[in-house]
mmCIF file of C-alpha atoms and ligand atoms in Angstrom:
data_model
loop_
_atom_site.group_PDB
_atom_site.id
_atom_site.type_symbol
_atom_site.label_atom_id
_atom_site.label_comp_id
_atom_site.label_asym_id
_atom_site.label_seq_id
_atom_site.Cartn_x
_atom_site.Cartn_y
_atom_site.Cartn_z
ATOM 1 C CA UNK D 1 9.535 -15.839 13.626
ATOM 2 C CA UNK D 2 6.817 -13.737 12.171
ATOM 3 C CA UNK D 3 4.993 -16.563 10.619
ATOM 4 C CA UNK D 4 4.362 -17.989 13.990
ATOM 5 C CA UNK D 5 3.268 -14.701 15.452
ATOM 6 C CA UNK D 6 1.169 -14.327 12.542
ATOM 7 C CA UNK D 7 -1.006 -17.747 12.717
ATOM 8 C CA UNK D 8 -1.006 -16.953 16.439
ATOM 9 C CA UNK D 9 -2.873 -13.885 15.966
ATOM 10 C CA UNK D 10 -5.085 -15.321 13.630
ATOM 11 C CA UNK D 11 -6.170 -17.554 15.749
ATOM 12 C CA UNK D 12 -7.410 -14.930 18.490
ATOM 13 C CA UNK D 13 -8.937 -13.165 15.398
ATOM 14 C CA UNK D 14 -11.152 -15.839 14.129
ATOM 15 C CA UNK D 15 -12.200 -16.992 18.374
ATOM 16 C CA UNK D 16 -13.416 -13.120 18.722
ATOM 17 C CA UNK D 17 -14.802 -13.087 22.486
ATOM 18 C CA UNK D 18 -14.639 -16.774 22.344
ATOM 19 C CA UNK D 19 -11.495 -18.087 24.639
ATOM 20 C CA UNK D 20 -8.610 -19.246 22.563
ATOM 21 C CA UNK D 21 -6.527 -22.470 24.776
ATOM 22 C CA UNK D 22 -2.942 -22.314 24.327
ATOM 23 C CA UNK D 23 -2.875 -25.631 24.495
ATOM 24 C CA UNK D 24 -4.563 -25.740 20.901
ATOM 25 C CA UNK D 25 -2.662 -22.770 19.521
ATOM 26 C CA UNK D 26 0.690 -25.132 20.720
ATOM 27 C CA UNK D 27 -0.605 -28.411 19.238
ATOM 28 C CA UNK D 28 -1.913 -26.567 16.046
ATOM 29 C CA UNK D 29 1.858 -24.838 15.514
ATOM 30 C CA UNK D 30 3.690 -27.870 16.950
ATOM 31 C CA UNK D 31 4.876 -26.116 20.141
ATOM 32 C CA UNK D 32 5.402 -26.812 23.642
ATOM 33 C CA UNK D 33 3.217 -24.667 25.168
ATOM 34 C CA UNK D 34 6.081 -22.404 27.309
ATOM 35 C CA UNK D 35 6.879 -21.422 23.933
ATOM 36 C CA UNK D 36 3.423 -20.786 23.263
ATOM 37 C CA UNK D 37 3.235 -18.645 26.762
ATOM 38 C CA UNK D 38 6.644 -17.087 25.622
ATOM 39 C CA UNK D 39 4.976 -15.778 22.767
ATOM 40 C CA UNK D 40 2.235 -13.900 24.100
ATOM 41 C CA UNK D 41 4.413 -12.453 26.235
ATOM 42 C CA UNK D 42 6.895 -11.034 23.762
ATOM 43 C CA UNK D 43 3.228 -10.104 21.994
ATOM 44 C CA UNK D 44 2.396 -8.308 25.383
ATOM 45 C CA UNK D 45 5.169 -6.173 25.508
ATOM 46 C CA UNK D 46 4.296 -5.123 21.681
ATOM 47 C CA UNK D 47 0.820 -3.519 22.675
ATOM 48 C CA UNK D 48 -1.255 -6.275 22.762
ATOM 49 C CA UNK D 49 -3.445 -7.238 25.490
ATOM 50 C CA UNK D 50 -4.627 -11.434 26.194
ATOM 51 C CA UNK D 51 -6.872 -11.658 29.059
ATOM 52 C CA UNK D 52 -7.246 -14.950 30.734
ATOM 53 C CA UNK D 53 -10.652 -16.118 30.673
ATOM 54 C CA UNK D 54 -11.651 -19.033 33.135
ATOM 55 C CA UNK D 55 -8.989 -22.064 33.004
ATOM 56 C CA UNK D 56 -10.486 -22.465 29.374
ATOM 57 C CA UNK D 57 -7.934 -20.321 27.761
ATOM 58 C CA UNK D 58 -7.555 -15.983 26.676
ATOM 59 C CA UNK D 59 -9.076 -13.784 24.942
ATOM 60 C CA UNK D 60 -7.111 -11.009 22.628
ATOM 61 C CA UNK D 61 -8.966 -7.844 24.150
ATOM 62 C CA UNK D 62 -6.314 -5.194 22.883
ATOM 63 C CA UNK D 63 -3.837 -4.447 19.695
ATOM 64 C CA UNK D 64 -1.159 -1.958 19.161
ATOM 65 C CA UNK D 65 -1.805 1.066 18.181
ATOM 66 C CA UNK D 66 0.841 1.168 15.753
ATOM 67 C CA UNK D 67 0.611 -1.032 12.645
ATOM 68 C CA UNK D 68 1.887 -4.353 13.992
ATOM 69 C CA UNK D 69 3.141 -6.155 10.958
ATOM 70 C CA UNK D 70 2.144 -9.956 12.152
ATOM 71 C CA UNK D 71 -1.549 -8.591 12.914
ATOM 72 C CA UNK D 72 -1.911 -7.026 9.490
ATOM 73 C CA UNK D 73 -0.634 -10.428 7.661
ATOM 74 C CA UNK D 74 -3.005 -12.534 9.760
ATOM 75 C CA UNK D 75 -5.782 -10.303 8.715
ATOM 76 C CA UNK D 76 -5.057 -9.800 5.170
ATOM 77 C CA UNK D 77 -4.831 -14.186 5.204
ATOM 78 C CA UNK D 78 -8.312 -14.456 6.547
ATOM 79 C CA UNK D 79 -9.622 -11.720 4.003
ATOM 80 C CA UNK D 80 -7.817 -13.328 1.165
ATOM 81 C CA UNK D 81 -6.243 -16.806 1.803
ATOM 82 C CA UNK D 82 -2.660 -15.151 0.986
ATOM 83 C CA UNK D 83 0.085 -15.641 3.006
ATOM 84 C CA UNK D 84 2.572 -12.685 2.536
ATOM 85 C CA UNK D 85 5.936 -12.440 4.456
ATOM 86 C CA UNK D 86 5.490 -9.043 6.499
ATOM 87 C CA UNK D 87 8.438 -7.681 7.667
ATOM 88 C CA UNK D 88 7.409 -4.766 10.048
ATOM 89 C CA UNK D 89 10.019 -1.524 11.390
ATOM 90 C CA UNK D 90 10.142 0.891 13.565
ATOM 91 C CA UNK D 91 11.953 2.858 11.410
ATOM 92 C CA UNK D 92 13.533 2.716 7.834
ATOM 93 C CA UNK D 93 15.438 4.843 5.875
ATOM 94 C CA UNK D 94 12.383 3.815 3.171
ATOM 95 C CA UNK D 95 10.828 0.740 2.950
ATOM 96 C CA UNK D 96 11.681 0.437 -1.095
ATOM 97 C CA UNK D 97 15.396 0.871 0.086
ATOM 98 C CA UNK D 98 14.669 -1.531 2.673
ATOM 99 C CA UNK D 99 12.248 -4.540 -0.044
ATOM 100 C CA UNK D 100 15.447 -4.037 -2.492
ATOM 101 C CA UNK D 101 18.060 -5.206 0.122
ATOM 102 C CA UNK D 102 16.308 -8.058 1.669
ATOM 103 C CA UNK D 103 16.083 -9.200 -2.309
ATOM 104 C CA UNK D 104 19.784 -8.143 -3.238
ATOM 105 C CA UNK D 105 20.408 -10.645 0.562
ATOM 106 C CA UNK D 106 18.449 -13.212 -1.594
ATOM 107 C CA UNK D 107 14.952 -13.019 0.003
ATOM 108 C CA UNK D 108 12.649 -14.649 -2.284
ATOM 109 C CA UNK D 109 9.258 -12.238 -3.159
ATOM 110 C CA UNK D 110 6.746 -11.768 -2.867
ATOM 111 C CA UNK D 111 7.064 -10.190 0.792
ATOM 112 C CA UNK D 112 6.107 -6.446 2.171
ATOM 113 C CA UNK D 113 7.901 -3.967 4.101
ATOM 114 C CA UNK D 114 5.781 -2.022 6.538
ATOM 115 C CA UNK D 115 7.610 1.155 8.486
ATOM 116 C CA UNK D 116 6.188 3.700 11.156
ATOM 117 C CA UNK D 117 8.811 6.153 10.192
ATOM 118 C CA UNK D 118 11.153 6.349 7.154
ATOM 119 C CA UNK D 119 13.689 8.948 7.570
ATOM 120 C CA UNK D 120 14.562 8.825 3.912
ATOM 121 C CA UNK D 121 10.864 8.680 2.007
ATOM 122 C CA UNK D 122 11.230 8.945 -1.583
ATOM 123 C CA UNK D 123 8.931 10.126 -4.176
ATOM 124 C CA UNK D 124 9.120 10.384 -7.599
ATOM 125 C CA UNK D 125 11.089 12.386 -9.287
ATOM 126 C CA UNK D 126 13.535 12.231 -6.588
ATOM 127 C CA UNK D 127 11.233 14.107 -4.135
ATOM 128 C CA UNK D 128 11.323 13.080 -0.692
ATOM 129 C CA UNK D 129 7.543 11.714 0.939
ATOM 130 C CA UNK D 130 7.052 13.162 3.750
ATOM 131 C CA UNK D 131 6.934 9.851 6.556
ATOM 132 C CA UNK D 132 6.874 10.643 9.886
ATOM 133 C CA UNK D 133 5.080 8.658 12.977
ATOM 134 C CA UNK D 134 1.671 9.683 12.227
ATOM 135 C CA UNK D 135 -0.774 7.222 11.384
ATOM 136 C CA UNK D 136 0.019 6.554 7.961
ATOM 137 C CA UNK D 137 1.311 3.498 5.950
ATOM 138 C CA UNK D 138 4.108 3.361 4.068
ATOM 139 C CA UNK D 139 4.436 -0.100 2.435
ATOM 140 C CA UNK D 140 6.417 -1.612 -0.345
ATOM 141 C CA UNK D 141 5.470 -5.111 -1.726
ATOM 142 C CA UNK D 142 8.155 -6.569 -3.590
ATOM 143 C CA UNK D 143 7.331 -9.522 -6.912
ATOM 144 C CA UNK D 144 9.391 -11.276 -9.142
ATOM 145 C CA UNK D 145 7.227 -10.937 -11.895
ATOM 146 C CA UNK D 146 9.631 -12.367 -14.510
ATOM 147 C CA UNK D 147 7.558 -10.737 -17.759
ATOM 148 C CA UNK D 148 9.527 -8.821 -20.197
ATOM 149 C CA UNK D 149 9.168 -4.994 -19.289
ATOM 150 C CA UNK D 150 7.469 -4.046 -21.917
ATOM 151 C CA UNK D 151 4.588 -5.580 -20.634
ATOM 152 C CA UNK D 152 5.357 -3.879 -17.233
ATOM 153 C CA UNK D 153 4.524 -0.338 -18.881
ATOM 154 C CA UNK D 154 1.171 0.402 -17.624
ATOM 155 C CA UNK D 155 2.028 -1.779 -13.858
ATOM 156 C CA UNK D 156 1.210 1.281 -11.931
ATOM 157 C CA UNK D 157 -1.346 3.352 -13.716
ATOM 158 C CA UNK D 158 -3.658 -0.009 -13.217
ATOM 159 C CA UNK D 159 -2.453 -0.726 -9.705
ATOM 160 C CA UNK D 160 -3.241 3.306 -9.228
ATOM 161 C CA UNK D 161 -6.306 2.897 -10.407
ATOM 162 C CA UNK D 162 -7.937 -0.235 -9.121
ATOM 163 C CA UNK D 163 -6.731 1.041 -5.539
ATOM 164 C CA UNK D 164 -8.866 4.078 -6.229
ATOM 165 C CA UNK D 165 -11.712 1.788 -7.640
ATOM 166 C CA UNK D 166 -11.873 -0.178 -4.494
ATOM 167 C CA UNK D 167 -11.285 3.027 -1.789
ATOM 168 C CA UNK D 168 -13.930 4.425 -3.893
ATOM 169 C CA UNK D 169 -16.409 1.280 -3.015
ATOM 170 C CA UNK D 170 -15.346 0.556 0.186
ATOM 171 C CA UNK D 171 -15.122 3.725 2.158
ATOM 172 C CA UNK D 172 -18.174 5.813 -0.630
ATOM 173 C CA UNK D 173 -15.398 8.319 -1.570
ATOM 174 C CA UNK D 174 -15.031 10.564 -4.438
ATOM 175 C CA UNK D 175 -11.366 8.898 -5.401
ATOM 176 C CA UNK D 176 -9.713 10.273 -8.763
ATOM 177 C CA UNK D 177 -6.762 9.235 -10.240
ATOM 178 C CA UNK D 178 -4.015 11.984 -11.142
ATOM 179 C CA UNK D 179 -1.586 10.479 -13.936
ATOM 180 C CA UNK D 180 0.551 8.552 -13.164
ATOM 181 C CA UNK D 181 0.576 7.982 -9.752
ATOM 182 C CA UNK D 182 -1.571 10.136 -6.869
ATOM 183 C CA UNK D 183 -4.699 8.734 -5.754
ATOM 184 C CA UNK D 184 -6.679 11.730 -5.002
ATOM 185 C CA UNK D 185 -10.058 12.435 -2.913
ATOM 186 C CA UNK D 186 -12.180 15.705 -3.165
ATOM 187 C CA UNK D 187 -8.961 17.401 -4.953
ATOM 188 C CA UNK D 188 -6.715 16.327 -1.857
ATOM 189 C CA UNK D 189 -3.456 14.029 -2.586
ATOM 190 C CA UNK D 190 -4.246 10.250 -0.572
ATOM 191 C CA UNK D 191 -1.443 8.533 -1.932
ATOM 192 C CA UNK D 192 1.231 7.712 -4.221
ATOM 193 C CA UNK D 193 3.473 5.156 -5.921
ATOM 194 C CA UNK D 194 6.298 4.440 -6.359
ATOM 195 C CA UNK D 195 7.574 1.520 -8.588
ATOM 196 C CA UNK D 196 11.026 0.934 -8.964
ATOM 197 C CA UNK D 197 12.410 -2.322 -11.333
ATOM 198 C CA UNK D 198 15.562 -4.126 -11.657
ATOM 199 C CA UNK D 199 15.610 -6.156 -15.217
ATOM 200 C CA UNK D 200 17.819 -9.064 -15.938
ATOM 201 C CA UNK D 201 18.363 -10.144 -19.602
ATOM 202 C CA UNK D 202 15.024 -9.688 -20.958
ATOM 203 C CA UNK D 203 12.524 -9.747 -17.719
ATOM 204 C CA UNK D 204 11.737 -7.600 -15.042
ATOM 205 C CA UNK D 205 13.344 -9.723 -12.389
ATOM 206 C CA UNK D 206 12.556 -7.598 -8.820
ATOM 207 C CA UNK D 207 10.158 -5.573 -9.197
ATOM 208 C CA UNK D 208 9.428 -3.265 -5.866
ATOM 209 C CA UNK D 209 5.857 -1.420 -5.714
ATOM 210 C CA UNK D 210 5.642 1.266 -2.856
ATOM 211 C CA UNK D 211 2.865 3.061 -1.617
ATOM 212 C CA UNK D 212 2.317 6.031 0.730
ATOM 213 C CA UNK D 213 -0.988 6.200 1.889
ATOM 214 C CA UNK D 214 -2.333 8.602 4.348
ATOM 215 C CA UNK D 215 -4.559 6.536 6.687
ATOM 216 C CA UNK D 216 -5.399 8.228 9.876
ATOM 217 C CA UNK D 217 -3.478 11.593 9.881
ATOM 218 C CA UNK D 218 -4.837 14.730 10.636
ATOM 219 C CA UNK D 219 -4.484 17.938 9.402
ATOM 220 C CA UNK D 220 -2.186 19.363 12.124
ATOM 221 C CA UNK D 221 -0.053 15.928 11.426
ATOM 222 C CA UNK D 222 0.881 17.158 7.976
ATOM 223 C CA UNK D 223 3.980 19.977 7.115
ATOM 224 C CA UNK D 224 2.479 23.194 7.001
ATOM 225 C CA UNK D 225 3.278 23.183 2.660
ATOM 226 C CA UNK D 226 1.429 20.002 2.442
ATOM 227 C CA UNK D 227 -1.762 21.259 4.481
ATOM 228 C CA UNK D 228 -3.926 22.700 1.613
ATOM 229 C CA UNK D 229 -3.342 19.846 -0.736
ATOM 230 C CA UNK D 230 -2.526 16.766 1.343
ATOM 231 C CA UNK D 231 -5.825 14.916 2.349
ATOM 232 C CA UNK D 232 -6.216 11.431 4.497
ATOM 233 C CA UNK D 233 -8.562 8.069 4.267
ATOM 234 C CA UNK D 234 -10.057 9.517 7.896
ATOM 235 C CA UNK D 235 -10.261 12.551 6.905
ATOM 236 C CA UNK D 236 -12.567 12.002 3.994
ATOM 237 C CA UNK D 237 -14.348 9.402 6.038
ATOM 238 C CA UNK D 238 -14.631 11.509 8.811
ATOM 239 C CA UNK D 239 -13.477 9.136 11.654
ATOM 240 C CA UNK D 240 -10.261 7.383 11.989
ATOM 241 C CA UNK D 241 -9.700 3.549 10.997
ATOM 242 C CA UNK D 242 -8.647 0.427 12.505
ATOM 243 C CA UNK D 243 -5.368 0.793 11.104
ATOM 244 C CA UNK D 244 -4.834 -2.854 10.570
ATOM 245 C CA UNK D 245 -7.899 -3.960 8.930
ATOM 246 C CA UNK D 246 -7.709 -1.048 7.069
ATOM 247 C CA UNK D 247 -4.100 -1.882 5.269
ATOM 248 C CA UNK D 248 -4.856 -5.501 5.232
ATOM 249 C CA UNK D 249 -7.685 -4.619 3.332
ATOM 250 C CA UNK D 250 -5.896 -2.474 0.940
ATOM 251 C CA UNK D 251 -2.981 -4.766 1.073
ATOM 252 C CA UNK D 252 -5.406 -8.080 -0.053
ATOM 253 C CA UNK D 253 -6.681 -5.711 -2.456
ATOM 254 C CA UNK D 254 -2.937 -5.247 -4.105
ATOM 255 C CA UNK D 255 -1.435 -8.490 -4.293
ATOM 256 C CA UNK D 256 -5.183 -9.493 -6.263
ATOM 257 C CA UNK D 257 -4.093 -6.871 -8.647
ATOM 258 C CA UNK D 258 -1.137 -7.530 -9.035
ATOM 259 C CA UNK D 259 -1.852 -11.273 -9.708
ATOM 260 C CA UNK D 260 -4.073 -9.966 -12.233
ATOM 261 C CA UNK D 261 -2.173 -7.944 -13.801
ATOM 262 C CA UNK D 262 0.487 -10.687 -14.507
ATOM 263 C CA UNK D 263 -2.361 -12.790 -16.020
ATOM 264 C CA UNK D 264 -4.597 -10.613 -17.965
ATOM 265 C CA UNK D 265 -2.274 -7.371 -18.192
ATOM 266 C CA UNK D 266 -3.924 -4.152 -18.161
ATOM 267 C CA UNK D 267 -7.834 -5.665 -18.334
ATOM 268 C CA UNK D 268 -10.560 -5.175 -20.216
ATOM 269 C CA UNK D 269 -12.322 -3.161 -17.505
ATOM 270 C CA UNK D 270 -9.111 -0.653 -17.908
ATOM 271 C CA UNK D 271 -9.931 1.917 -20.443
ATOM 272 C CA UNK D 272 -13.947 2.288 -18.256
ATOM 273 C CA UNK D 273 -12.051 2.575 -14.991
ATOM 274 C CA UNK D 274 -9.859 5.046 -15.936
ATOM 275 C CA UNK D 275 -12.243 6.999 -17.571
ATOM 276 C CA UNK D 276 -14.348 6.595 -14.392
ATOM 277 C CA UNK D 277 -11.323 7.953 -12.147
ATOM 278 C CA UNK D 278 -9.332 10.280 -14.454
ATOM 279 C CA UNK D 279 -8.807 13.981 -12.326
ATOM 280 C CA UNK D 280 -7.075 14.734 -15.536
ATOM 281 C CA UNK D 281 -8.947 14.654 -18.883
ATOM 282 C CA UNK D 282 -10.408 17.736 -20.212
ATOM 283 C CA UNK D 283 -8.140 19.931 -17.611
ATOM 284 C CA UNK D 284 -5.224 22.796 -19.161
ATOM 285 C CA UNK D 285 -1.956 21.679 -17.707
ATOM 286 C CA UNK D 286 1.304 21.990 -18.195
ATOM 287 C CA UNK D 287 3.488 19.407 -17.860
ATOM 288 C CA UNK D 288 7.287 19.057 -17.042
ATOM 289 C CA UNK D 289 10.011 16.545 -18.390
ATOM 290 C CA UNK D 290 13.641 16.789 -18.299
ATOM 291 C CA UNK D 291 13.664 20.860 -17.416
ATOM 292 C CA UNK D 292 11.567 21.067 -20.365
ATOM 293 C CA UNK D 293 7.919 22.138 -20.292
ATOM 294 C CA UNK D 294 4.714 21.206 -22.260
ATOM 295 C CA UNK D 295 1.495 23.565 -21.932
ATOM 296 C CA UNK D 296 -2.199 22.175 -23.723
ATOM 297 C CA UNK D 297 -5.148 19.899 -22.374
ATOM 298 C CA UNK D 298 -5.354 16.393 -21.828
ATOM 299 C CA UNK D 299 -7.138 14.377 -23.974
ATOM 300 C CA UNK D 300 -6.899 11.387 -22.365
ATOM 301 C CA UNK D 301 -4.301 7.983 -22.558
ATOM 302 C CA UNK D 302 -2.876 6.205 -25.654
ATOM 303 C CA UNK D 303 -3.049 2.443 -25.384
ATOM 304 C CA UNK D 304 0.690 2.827 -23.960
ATOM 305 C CA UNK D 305 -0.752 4.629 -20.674
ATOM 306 C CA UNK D 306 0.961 7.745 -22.309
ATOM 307 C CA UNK D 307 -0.476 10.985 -21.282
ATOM 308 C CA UNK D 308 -1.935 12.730 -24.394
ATOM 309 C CA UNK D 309 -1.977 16.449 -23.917
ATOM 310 C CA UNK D 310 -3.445 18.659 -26.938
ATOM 311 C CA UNK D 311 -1.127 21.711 -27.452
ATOM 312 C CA UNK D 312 -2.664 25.484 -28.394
ATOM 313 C CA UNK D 313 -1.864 24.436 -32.478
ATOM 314 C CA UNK D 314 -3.815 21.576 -32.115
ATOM 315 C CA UNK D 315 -0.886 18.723 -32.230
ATOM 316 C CA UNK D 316 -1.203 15.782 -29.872
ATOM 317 C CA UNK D 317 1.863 14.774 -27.647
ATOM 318 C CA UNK D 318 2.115 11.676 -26.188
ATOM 319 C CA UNK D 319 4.198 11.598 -22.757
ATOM 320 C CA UNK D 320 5.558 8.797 -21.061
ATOM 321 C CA UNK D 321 6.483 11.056 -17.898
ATOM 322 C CA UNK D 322 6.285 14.279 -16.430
ATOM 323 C CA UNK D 323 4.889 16.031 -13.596
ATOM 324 C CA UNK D 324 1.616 17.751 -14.160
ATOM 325 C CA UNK D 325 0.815 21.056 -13.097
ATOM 326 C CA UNK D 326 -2.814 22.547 -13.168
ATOM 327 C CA UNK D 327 -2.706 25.655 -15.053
ATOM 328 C CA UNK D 328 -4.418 28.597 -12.364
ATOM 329 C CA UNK D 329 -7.560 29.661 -14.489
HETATM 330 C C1 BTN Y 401 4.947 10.000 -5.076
HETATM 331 O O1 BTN Y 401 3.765 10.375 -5.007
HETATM 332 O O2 BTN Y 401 5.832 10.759 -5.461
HETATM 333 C C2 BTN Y 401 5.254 8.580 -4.705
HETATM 334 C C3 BTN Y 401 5.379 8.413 -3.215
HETATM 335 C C4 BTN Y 401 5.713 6.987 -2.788
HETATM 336 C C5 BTN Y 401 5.965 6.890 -1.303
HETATM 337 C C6 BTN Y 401 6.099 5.471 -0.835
HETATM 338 S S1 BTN Y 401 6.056 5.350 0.931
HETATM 339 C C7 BTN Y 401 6.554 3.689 0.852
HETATM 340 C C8 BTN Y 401 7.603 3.600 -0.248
HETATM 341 N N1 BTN Y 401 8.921 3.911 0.265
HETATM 342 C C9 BTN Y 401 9.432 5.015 -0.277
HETATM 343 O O3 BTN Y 401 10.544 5.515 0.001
HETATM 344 N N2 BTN Y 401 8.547 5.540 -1.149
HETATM 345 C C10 BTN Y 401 7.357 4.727 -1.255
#
């Protein structure tokens, strides 16, 4: 029972250095308090370390190391007031695989998958993201937004880019957004999306958003193709994170965008955002689409979130997807 885990945790989070009785912790969840004791100890044997203090009660003086999927809800409740369903794995073929099954089993959203490994990491365009035990997050959060999909369209341009907005504030990095999807910093890839959508009659029913975000690996940690362009949130900050107060943080940050989006849509701060974050306006690309290429300079988005790339003759295209190259100067 995560849940209980969870508001366990939480309560050794708010105490601090302060003793936490489990006495309280078992009247406050309704539990004897040898399930209580049982608890810690299956706690314990995850990584975490409760020192008794005095008779008065303990004191949580050590976490995992790994992402522990009941710490990171408790902290993104106390940062946000949201209670989201956490389900946490060793490893997962990918955790979008993973958010659509628990739905298709009739899990109700919104809930997250966190994994320390996927063996089967997908990116777009049926690339594979690169997920092994090092540090990083791979996350899907999974909504039932019920909206009809066109108003879905621009779902992960904004998410993209209020993610960078708040790395960007929070951590005093130089984040750009590369259409659609990569959150970049100083030119090096920090993470990308993938949404995937299942739509019933006229609504986007399950709607899965996953993220790969490089969090605390090093250089060394990354294939030896990925080296020169893959980048991580320690490595631009120079020292590595708390890894859960880190996600929760970025997690809290999601599910306020996405509740945003559902009300307001794309926002009026959109169109200044993007222009704030965009790697790509201004640049000679080329850009790829169904084995077919486009080669010009990008002008910018329409109001669609379509890429608008300027050809040599002068004609605007507008593209709904692609992969974008840099053309070598
Ligand atoms: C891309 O840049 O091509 C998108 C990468 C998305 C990777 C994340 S990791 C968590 C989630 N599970 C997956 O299999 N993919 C996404």
């Amino acid at each position: 029972m995560p849940e209980i885990d969870r508001t366990i945790l939480e309560a050794f989070l708010v105490a601090g250095d302060t003793p936490v009785s489990g006495d309280k912790i078992a009247r406050e969840l309704g539990l004897s308090r040898v399930s209580v004791w049982g608890r810690l100890e299956r706690l314990r044997r995850e990584g975490f370390v409760f020192e008794a203090s005095t008779r008065v009660g303990y004191r949580m003086t050590r976490v995992p190391e790994r992402l522990h999927a009941a710490l990171v809800a408790a902290r993104v409740r106390l940062l946000s007031g949201r209670e989201l369903p956490l389900l946490g794995l060793e490893a997962v073929d990918s955790t979008n695989s993973e958010a659509e099954r628990q739905l298709a089993a009739g899990r109700e959203p919104p809930f997250g998958v966190l994994a320390a490994v996927q063996t089967a990491g997908r990116g777009r365009l049926g690339r594979v993201w690169h997920s092994k035990d090092n540090g990083n997050l791979y996350l899907s959060l999974a909504f039932r937004p019920l909206l009809a999909p066109e108003r879905m369209q621009m779902f992960t341009l904004v998410m993209g880019v209020r993610l960078g907005h708040f790395l960007a504030e929070r951590f005093g990095l130089k984040m750009q957004v590369k259409w659609p999807n990569d959150l970049l910093c100083d030119g090096r890839k920090l993470a990308g999306i993938l949404t995937e959508a299942r739509i019933d009659a006229d609504h986007v029913r399950d709607l899965v958003f996953g993220i790969g975000i490089n969090l605390n690996a090093r250089e060394k940690d990354f294939p030896p193709e990925l080296r020169a362009t893959a980048g991580s949130l320690a490595l631009a900050v120079g020292k590595p994170l708390d890894p859960h107060r880190t996600a929760a943080e970025i997690i809290a940050h999601l599910l306020a965008s996405y509740e945003k989006f559902v009300a307001e849509g794309k926002g009026a701060d959109f169109a200044e955002l993007w222009t704030r974050y965009d790697f790509l306006c201004g640049k000679k690309v080329t850009v790829s689409m169904l084995g077919k290429e486009l080669a010009g300079t990008v002008a910018g988005l329409d109001e669609s979130g379509a890429l608008l790339l300027r050809d040599s003759k002068g004609n605007t295209h507008a593209l709904n997807a692609g992969e974008v190259t840099l053309k070598k100067k």
